[in-house]
Short mmCIF file of N, CA and C and ligand atoms in Angstrom, two decimals:
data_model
loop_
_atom_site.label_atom_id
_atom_site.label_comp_id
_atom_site.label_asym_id
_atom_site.label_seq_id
_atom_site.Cartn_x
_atom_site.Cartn_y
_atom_site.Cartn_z
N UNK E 1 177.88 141.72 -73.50
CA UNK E 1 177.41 143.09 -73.26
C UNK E 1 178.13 144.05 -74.19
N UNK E 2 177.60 144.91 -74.93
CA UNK E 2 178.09 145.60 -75.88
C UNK E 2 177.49 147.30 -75.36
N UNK E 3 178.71 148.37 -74.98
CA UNK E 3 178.66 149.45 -74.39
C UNK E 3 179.08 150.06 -75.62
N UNK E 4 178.22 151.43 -76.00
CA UNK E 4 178.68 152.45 -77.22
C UNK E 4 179.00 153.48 -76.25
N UNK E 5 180.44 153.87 -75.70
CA UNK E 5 180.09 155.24 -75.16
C UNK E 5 180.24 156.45 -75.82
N UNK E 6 180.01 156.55 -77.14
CA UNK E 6 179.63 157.40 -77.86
C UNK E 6 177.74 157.40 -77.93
N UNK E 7 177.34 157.39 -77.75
CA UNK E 7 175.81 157.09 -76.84
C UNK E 7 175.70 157.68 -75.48
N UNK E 8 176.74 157.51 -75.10
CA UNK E 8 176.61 158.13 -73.33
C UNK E 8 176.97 159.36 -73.63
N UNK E 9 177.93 159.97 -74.78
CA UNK E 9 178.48 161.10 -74.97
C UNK E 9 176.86 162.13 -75.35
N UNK E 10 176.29 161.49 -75.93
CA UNK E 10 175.31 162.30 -76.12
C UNK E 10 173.91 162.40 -75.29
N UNK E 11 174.11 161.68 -74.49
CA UNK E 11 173.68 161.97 -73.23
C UNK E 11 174.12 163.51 -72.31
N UNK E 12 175.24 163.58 -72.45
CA UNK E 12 175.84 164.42 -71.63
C UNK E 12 176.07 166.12 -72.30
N UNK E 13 175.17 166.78 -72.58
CA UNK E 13 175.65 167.84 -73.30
C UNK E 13 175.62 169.01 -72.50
N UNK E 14 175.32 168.98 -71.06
CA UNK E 14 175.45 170.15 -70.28
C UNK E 14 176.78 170.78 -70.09
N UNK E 15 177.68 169.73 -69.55
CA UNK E 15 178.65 170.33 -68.71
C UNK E 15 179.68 169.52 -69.08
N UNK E 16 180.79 170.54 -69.69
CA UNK E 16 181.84 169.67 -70.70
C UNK E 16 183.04 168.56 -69.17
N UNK E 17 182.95 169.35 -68.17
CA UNK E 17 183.84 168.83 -67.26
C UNK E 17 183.39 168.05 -66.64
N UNK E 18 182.53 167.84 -66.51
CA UNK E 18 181.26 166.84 -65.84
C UNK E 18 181.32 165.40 -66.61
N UNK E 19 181.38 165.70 -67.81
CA UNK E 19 181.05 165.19 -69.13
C UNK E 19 182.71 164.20 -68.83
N UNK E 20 183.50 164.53 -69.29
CA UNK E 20 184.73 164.60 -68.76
C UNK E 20 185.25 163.43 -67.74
N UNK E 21 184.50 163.81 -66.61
CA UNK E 21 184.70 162.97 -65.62
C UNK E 21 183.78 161.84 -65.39
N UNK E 22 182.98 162.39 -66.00
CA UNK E 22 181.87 160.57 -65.91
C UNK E 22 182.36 159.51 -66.57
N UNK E 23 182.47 160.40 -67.95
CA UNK E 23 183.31 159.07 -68.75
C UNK E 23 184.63 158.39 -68.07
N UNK E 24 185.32 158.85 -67.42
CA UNK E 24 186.72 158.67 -67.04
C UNK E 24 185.77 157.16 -65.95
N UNK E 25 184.76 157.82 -65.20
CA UNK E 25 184.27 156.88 -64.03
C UNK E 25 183.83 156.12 -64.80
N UNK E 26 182.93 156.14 -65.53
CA UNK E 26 182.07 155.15 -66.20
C UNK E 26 183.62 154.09 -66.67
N UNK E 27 184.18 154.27 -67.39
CA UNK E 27 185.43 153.63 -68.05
C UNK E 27 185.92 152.60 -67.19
N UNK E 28 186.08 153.42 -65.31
CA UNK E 28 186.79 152.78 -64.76
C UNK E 28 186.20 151.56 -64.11
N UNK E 29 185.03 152.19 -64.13
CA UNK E 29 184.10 151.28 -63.20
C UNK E 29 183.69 149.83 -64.26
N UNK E 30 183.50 150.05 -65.53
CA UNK E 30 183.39 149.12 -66.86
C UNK E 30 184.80 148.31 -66.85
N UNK E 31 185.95 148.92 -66.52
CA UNK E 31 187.03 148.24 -66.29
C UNK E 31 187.40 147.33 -64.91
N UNK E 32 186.30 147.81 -64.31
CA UNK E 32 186.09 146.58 -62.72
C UNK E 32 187.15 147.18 -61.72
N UNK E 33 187.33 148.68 -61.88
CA UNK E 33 188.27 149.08 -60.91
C UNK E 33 186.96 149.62 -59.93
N UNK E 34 187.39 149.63 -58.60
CA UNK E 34 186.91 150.01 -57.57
C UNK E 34 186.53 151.62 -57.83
N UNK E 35 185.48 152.49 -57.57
CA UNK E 35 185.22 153.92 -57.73
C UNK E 35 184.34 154.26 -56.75
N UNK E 36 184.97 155.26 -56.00
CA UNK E 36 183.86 155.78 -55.01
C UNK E 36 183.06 156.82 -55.10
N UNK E 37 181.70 156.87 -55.05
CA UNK E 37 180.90 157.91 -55.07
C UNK E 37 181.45 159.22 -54.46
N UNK E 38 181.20 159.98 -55.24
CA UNK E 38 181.96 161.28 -54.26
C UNK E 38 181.55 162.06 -53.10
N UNK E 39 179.91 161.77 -53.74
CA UNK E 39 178.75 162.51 -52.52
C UNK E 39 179.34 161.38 -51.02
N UNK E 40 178.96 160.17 -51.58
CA UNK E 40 178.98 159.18 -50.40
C UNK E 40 179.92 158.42 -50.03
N UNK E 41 181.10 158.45 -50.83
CA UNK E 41 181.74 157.50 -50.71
C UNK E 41 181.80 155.89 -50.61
N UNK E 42 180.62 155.36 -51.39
CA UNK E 42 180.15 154.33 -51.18
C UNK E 42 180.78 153.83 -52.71
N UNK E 43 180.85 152.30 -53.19
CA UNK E 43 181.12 151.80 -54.28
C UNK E 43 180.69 151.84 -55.39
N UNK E 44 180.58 152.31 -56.97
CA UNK E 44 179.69 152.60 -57.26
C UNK E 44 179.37 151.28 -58.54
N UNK E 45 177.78 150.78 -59.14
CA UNK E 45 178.33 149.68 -59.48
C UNK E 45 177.77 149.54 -61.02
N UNK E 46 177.84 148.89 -61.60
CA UNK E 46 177.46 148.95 -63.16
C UNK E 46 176.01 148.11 -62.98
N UNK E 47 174.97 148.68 -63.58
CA UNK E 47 173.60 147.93 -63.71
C UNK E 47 173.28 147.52 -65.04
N UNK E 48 173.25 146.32 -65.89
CA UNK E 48 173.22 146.50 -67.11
C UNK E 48 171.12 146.92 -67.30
N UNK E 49 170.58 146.79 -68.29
CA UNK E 49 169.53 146.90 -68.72
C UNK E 49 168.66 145.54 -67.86
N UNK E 50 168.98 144.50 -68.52
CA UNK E 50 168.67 143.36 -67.82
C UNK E 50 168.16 143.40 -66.22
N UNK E 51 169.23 144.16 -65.16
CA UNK E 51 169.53 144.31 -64.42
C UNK E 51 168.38 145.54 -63.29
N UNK E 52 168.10 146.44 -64.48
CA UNK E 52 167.84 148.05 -63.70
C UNK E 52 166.92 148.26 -65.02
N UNK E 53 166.23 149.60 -64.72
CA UNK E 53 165.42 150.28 -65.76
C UNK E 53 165.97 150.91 -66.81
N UNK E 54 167.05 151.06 -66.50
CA UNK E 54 168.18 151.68 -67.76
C UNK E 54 169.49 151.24 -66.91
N UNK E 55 170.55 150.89 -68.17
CA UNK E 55 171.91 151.00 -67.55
C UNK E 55 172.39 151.81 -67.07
N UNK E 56 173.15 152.04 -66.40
CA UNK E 56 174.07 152.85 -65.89
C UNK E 56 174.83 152.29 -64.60
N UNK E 57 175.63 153.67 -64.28
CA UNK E 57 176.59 153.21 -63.08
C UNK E 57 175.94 154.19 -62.13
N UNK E 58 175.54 153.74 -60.82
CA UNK E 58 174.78 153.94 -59.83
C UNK E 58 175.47 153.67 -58.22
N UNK E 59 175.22 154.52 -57.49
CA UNK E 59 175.62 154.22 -56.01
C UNK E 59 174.48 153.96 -55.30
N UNK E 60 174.74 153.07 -54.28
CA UNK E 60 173.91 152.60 -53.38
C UNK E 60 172.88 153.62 -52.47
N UNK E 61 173.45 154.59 -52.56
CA UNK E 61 172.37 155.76 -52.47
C UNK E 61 171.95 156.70 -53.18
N UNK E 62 172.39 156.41 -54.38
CA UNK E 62 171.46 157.00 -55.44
C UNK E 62 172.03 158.48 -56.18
N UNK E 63 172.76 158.82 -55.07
CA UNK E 63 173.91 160.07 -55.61
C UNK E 63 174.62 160.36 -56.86
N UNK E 64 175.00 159.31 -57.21
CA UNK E 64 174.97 158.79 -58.22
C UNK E 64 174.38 158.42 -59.09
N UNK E 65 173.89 158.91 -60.40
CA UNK E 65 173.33 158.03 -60.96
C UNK E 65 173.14 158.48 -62.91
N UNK E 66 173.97 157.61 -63.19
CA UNK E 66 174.60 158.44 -64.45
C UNK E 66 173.87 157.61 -65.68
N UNK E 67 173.20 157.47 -66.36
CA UNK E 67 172.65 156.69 -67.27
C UNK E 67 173.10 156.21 -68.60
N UNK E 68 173.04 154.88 -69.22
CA UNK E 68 173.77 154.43 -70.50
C UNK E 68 172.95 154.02 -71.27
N UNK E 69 172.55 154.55 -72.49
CA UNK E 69 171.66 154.22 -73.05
C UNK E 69 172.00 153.38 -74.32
N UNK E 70 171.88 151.88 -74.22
CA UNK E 70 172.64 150.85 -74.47
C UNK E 70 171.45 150.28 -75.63
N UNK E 71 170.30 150.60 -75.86
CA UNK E 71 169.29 150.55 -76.77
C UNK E 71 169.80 150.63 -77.94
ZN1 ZN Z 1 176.53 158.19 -53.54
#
């Protein structure tokens, strides 16, 4: 699996702190550390392409749902 998150960076051009903190999650969660949704507190989990309609890291209720565009 090959992740550019300079790709996700440009995804994100709204909100520099937002921006900020996804990456930090995205990172951690790519690093297999445990991350909890904030809305839900639920686990949140990496979907590759294969996997989901687009990658990303996603919570089980959907609160989440941050997209990686791995194309
Ligand atoms: Zn959630």
């Amino acid at each position: 699996m090959s992740l550019d998150l300079s790709k996700f960076a440009a995804l994100q051009k709204s909100s520099k702190q937002s921006f900020f903190q996804q990456k930090k999650l995205v990172t951690q969660v790519l690093a297999g550390q445990k991350v909890l949704c904030q809305e839900c507190q639920q686990p949140l989990k990496f979907s590759s392409s294969e996997q989901a309609e687009h990658s990303g890291i996603f919570c089980p209720k959907g609160c989440t749902d941050i997209q990686l565009d791995c194309s």
